[in-house]
Amino acid sequence: MSSLYLGLVHYPVNNKCGETVATSVTNLDIHDIARSCRTFGVKNYFIITPIALQHELVSRILGHWEKDESAMYNPDRKDALSYVQLSQSIEDALKKIEEIEGQKARCVVTGANFKQCDGTSQDLRNKMLVDNKPTLVLFGTGWGLHASVVESADFRLAPIHGAALDGYNHLSVRSAVAIYLDRLQGSL
Amino acid sequence: MSSLYLGLVHYPVNNKCGETVATSVTNLDIHDIARSCRTFGVKNYFIITPIALQHELVSRILGHWEKDESAMYNPDRKDALSYVQLSQSIEDALKKIEEIEGQKARCVVTGANFKQCDGTSQDLRNKMLVDNKPTLVLFGTGWGLHASVVESADFRLAPIHGAALDGYNHLSVRSAVAIYLDRLQGSL
């Protein structure tokens, strides 16, 4: 079974007008996604942004939960947040994984609007069961991952479709992460 | 196929010390869960609290997204929020469903720590496929639904288990909602 890593990308992503931007980290993205990652056995959750002030902010939030009184108040939260890592870039996250695992990771991208994909969550799950290659699944904030990230990835995961007859699938990134992790690593 | 409804319960729920409390509604629970409900074809998303000031707050938030400029800025968000309903109590939500559907709903409860359950998401999905009974799935905020709600429900859904070897399953309510909806109504 290959090791699973997750990256929440704040740059490069699109804004509503299709421009390339860096989005802000939000407190709830840190907490909700860390809890989902911890539940589904993700080895590290990378928060990816090149902005130094955002690194400071995330470090302050993580630092709060490392304090004895916070850890005592909610030990499960401290536990989940201990899997969070800060990264300057997607390349930086991939490099860290290579250092840990001793081999390059498969870079998987997600998006709500992909026209062409390389397979479903089930296909990727099967792949991960048979090979030993570590896997990094990337999620875009804002209006999604920049085209350059999508194009250079090893695997484009099929979008999540629900039961809305008109195909509506505007999930929050927090919800999309939870669903993909359940599909990839949930107990069947 | 039976109609699916969802309720986010703010009272009666437990706090960390096991006391019965009413929790506050949060803006992100409204938005994230409305988007998940809209994606997975939920007919109405009931926000359940007896507190009048909280009804005012939710109405103000929903009102903001009904304005022309907000709807123009993000029509998908307005769309999702149009499925939100305010309810005084679980009984009130069940009564509204009975009015819409012409029959009583099956009341399903969720929780991370149930010792005894009536079946998995797959069991409930199968049930919903063969009968015509509307289904209301309840999620507790705070430290989970009060025992009286769990005990009086028609169906206790099996907790979500991930891949954490130690059984850690402290998901946010937003993530749990997303996963259960995918399991119950996602396209396979």
XYZ file of C-alpha atoms in Angstrom:
376
model
C 0.000 0.000 0.000
C 1.485 3.346 -0.985
C 1.740 6.237 1.487
C -0.745 9.037 0.995
C 0.091 12.739 1.343
C -2.187 15.742 0.810
C -1.415 19.291 -0.308
C -3.677 22.341 -0.056
C -2.413 24.743 -2.708
C -2.702 28.517 -2.172
C -0.406 29.314 -5.126
C -0.612 29.001 -8.095
C -4.427 28.990 -8.218
C -7.064 30.810 -10.252
C -9.363 33.524 -9.008
C -12.946 34.023 -10.213
C -11.691 35.925 -13.284
C -9.189 33.231 -14.293
C -6.154 35.230 -13.091
C -3.289 33.515 -11.267
C -3.289 34.460 -7.590
C -2.104 33.434 -4.127
C -5.049 32.925 -1.748
C -5.017 33.347 2.021
C -4.770 30.412 4.372
C -7.896 30.039 6.539
C -8.018 28.680 10.060
C -10.830 26.279 9.236
C -9.009 24.788 6.249
C -6.141 23.968 8.584
C -8.359 22.329 11.221
C -11.003 20.538 9.116
C -8.526 19.117 6.634
C -6.037 18.104 9.352
C -8.819 16.166 11.103
C -9.828 14.445 7.841
C -6.188 13.614 7.069
C -5.637 12.161 10.539
C -8.831 10.076 10.264
C -7.873 8.636 6.876
C -4.241 7.871 7.648
C -2.622 10.619 5.528
C 1.088 10.814 6.394
C 1.433 14.596 6.072
C -0.845 17.486 5.178
C 1.125 20.187 3.351
C -0.167 23.757 3.414
C 1.421 25.241 0.315
C 2.052 28.986 0.007
C 5.150 31.023 -0.846
C 4.052 33.971 1.326
C 6.204 34.409 4.437
C 3.510 36.192 6.454
C 1.139 33.285 5.861
C 3.797 30.872 7.128
C 4.042 33.000 10.276
C 0.252 32.935 10.711
C 0.008 29.153 10.311
C 2.950 28.643 12.674
C 1.212 30.807 15.280
C -2.012 28.764 14.978
C -0.134 25.453 15.172
C 1.925 26.803 18.085
C -1.268 27.593 20.007
C -2.328 23.950 19.852
C 1.069 22.729 20.976
C 0.729 24.553 24.296
C -0.013 22.321 27.287
C -3.338 23.955 28.153
C -4.666 23.695 24.576
C -3.465 20.125 24.216
C -5.146 19.277 27.507
C -8.385 20.970 26.443
C -8.534 19.040 23.161
C -5.816 16.388 22.733
C -7.420 15.050 19.519
C -7.009 18.444 17.878
C -3.344 18.686 18.848
C -2.866 15.186 17.494
C -4.433 16.022 14.092
C -2.486 19.271 13.731
C 0.827 17.517 14.359
C 0.550 16.112 10.806
C 0.521 19.602 9.225
C 3.615 20.768 7.329
C 4.271 24.159 5.747
C 5.643 24.237 2.207
C 6.863 27.037 -0.057
C 5.709 25.322 -3.231
C 4.385 22.095 -4.721
C 7.974 21.219 -5.745
C 9.078 21.739 -2.142
C 6.355 19.336 -0.891
C 7.339 16.740 -3.507
C 10.977 17.062 -2.430
C 10.068 16.512 1.232
C 8.123 13.364 0.332
C 11.069 12.049 -1.679
C 13.309 12.611 1.352
C 10.896 10.676 3.621
C 10.025 7.856 1.222
C 13.231 7.472 -0.736
C 11.396 7.733 -4.036
C 9.486 10.284 -6.096
C 5.759 10.670 -5.401
C 2.950 10.318 -7.919
C 1.419 13.803 -8.185
C -2.401 13.648 -8.350
C -4.580 16.705 -9.000
C -8.262 17.325 -8.283
C -10.776 19.782 -9.711
C -14.516 20.167 -10.203
C -14.360 20.911 -13.939
C -11.789 18.578 -15.505
C -12.768 17.700 -19.051
C -10.221 14.896 -19.281
C -9.185 12.657 -16.389
C -6.874 9.723 -15.863
C -9.278 7.737 -13.707
C -11.725 7.587 -10.824
C -10.952 7.449 -7.109
C -11.481 3.688 -7.343
C -8.846 3.432 -10.111
C -6.369 5.388 -8.001
C -7.237 3.329 -4.918
C -6.486 0.143 -6.861
C -3.209 1.588 -8.144
C -2.198 2.545 -4.591
C -2.997 -0.945 -3.347
C -0.713 -2.666 -5.835
C 2.239 -0.314 -6.102
C 4.483 1.114 -3.469
C 4.759 4.603 -4.905
C 3.933 7.442 -2.482
C 1.025 9.610 -3.640
C 0.501 13.363 -3.180
C -3.063 14.539 -3.843
C -3.330 18.277 -4.501
C -6.401 20.459 -3.890
C -6.686 24.021 -5.142
C -8.155 26.865 -3.097
C -9.816 29.873 -4.759
C -11.241 28.887 -8.133
C -8.972 25.853 -8.490
C -5.462 24.767 -9.422
C -3.605 26.672 -12.136
C -3.588 24.936 -15.547
C 0.204 24.436 -15.367
C -0.220 22.297 -12.226
C -3.036 20.265 -13.763
C -1.112 19.691 -16.992
C 2.146 18.635 -15.367
C 0.511 16.210 -12.894
C 0.861 12.423 -13.191
C -2.840 11.716 -12.575
C -5.975 13.864 -12.988
C -8.667 12.508 -10.666
C -12.284 12.408 -11.917
C -14.483 15.157 -10.383
C -17.005 14.295 -7.669
C -20.547 14.037 -8.952
C -23.468 13.850 -6.620
C -27.135 13.305 -7.227
C -28.068 16.793 -8.417
C -29.844 16.235 -11.721
C -28.276 19.369 -13.249
C -24.728 18.268 -12.354
C -24.190 20.975 -9.685
C -20.940 20.089 -7.882
C -19.737 23.246 -6.135
C -18.394 21.647 -2.978
C -16.159 23.468 -0.529
C -12.538 22.307 -0.653
C -13.007 20.940 2.889
C -15.917 18.755 1.742
C -14.129 17.629 -1.425
C -11.079 16.587 0.628
C -13.268 14.572 3.016
C -15.027 12.742 0.177
C -11.864 11.926 -1.795
C -10.079 10.661 1.335
C -13.047 8.435 2.155
C -13.091 7.117 -1.411
C -9.328 6.498 -1.406
C -8.771 5.229 2.129
C -12.157 4.671 3.815
C -12.958 1.216 5.164
C -15.366 -0.370 2.709
C -36.064 6.316 -4.439
C -36.909 8.085 -1.204
C -36.351 11.831 -0.747
C -33.402 12.803 1.413
C -33.444 15.648 3.967
C -30.675 16.757 6.312
C -30.813 18.409 9.727
C -27.986 20.128 11.594
C -28.957 20.016 15.251
C -27.898 22.824 17.615
C -30.232 21.634 20.401
C -30.350 19.222 22.156
C -26.656 18.357 21.898
C -23.891 17.522 24.369
C -20.995 19.733 25.320
C -17.520 18.468 26.197
C -18.641 17.716 29.766
C -21.709 15.721 28.694
C -24.153 18.521 29.609
C -27.130 19.303 27.365
C -26.614 22.623 25.573
C -27.663 24.705 22.580
C -24.683 25.522 20.346
C -24.296 28.572 18.102
C -24.901 28.417 14.388
C -21.736 29.125 12.383
C -21.573 30.804 8.998
C -19.394 28.055 7.557
C -21.729 25.251 8.647
C -24.480 27.010 6.720
C -22.409 27.425 3.540
C -20.383 24.191 3.423
C -23.302 21.937 4.289
C -25.698 23.762 1.924
C -23.213 23.217 -0.925
C -22.853 19.515 -0.061
C -26.639 19.126 0.178
C -27.155 20.832 -3.186
C -24.492 18.628 -4.801
C -26.004 15.413 -3.486
C -29.637 16.203 -4.251
C -30.849 16.773 -0.663
C -34.350 18.277 -0.770
C -33.964 20.589 2.237
C -31.245 21.349 4.750
C -32.795 22.172 8.138
C -30.818 24.285 10.581
C -32.343 23.307 13.906
C -32.242 25.656 16.898
C -34.930 26.974 19.237
C -33.082 30.269 19.822
C -34.824 33.261 18.220
C -31.651 35.362 17.928
C -29.967 32.556 15.992
C -32.925 32.440 13.600
C -32.450 36.183 13.045
C -28.740 35.693 12.378
C -29.287 32.882 9.865
C -32.046 34.865 8.145
C -29.694 37.831 7.815
C -26.972 35.635 6.245
C -29.440 33.991 3.858
C -30.931 37.413 3.042
C -27.487 38.701 2.040
C -27.210 35.984 -0.608
C -30.666 36.680 -1.961
C -29.683 40.243 -2.909
C -29.155 40.823 -6.623
C -25.496 41.848 -6.297
C -24.567 38.805 -4.191
C -26.488 36.449 -6.444
C -24.737 37.964 -9.454
C -21.334 37.649 -7.771
C -21.845 33.966 -6.979
C -25.069 32.453 -8.374
C -24.051 28.915 -7.320
C -23.912 30.015 -3.693
C -27.359 31.628 -3.840
C -28.647 28.438 -5.439
C -27.255 26.182 -2.675
C -28.528 28.435 0.125
C -32.055 28.414 -1.288
C -32.378 24.845 0.056
C -31.796 25.957 3.674
C -34.764 25.956 6.079
C -34.856 27.143 9.681
C -36.504 24.873 12.258
C -37.333 25.312 15.944
C -36.835 21.620 16.744
C -36.324 18.159 15.273
C -40.084 17.562 15.637
C -40.740 20.748 13.681
C -38.452 19.560 10.839
C -40.166 16.149 10.803
C -43.563 17.878 10.631
C -42.454 20.017 7.666
C -41.253 16.908 5.803
C -44.572 15.167 6.474
C -46.379 18.195 5.009
C -44.203 18.120 1.872
C -44.136 14.352 1.365
C -47.515 13.306 2.661
C -45.958 10.695 4.939
C -43.768 10.482 8.029
C -39.989 10.497 7.507
C -37.554 7.869 8.704
C -35.374 9.631 11.307
C -31.694 8.662 10.961
C -29.017 9.728 13.444
C -25.235 9.924 13.086
C -22.425 9.976 15.632
C -18.749 9.122 15.913
C -19.071 6.913 18.997
C -22.182 4.753 18.581
C -21.710 1.402 20.257
C -24.799 -0.090 18.584
C -25.998 0.778 15.079
C -28.794 -0.288 12.785
C -26.648 -0.499 9.667
C -24.033 1.015 7.395
C -24.479 3.799 4.841
C -24.752 1.071 2.214
C -27.609 -0.599 4.129
C -29.447 2.722 4.340
C -28.743 3.453 0.677
C -30.284 0.093 -0.269
C -33.310 0.761 1.950
C -33.784 4.190 0.333
C -33.591 2.653 -3.133
C -36.384 0.177 -2.506
C -38.831 2.104 -0.354
C -40.517 5.415 -0.887
C -40.178 6.683 2.673
C -38.604 10.153 3.020
C -35.430 10.146 5.122
C -34.134 12.826 7.511
C -30.472 12.402 8.499
C -29.514 14.302 11.663
C -26.040 15.556 12.562
C -25.165 16.919 15.994
C -22.977 19.971 16.561
C -20.898 20.387 19.735
C -20.008 16.988 21.188
C -22.852 15.189 19.395
C -26.590 14.520 19.541
C -28.264 14.135 22.931
C -28.934 10.513 23.974
C -32.721 11.079 23.832
C -32.443 11.901 20.095
C -30.233 8.881 19.400
C -32.512 6.527 21.340
C -35.760 7.686 19.748
C -34.428 7.589 16.157
C -35.553 4.974 13.628
C -32.028 4.213 12.382
C -28.582 4.688 13.948
C -26.018 4.969 11.146
C -22.614 3.266 11.596
C -19.788 5.733 12.374
C -17.249 6.655 9.687
C -13.969 4.832 10.063
C -10.931 5.833 8.099
C -7.528 4.298 7.775
C -6.016 5.518 11.041
C -4.694 2.399 12.716
C -5.735 3.609 16.179
C -9.333 4.269 15.071
C -9.086 8.094 15.295
C -12.271 9.477 13.727
C -12.651 13.057 14.954
C -14.002 14.592 11.766
C -15.620 18.019 11.635
C -19.382 17.902 11.191
C -18.887 19.499 7.749
C -16.583 16.643 6.669
C -18.848 13.958 8.154
C -21.842 15.397 6.276
C -19.893 15.382 2.992
C -18.799 11.758 3.418
C -22.227 10.425 4.442
C -23.932 12.238 1.541
C -21.411 10.803 -0.891
C -21.943 7.317 0.541
C -25.746 7.658 0.421
C -26.226 9.538 -2.839
C -22.913 9.732 -4.705
C -22.699 8.295 -8.197
C -20.887 4.982 -7.912
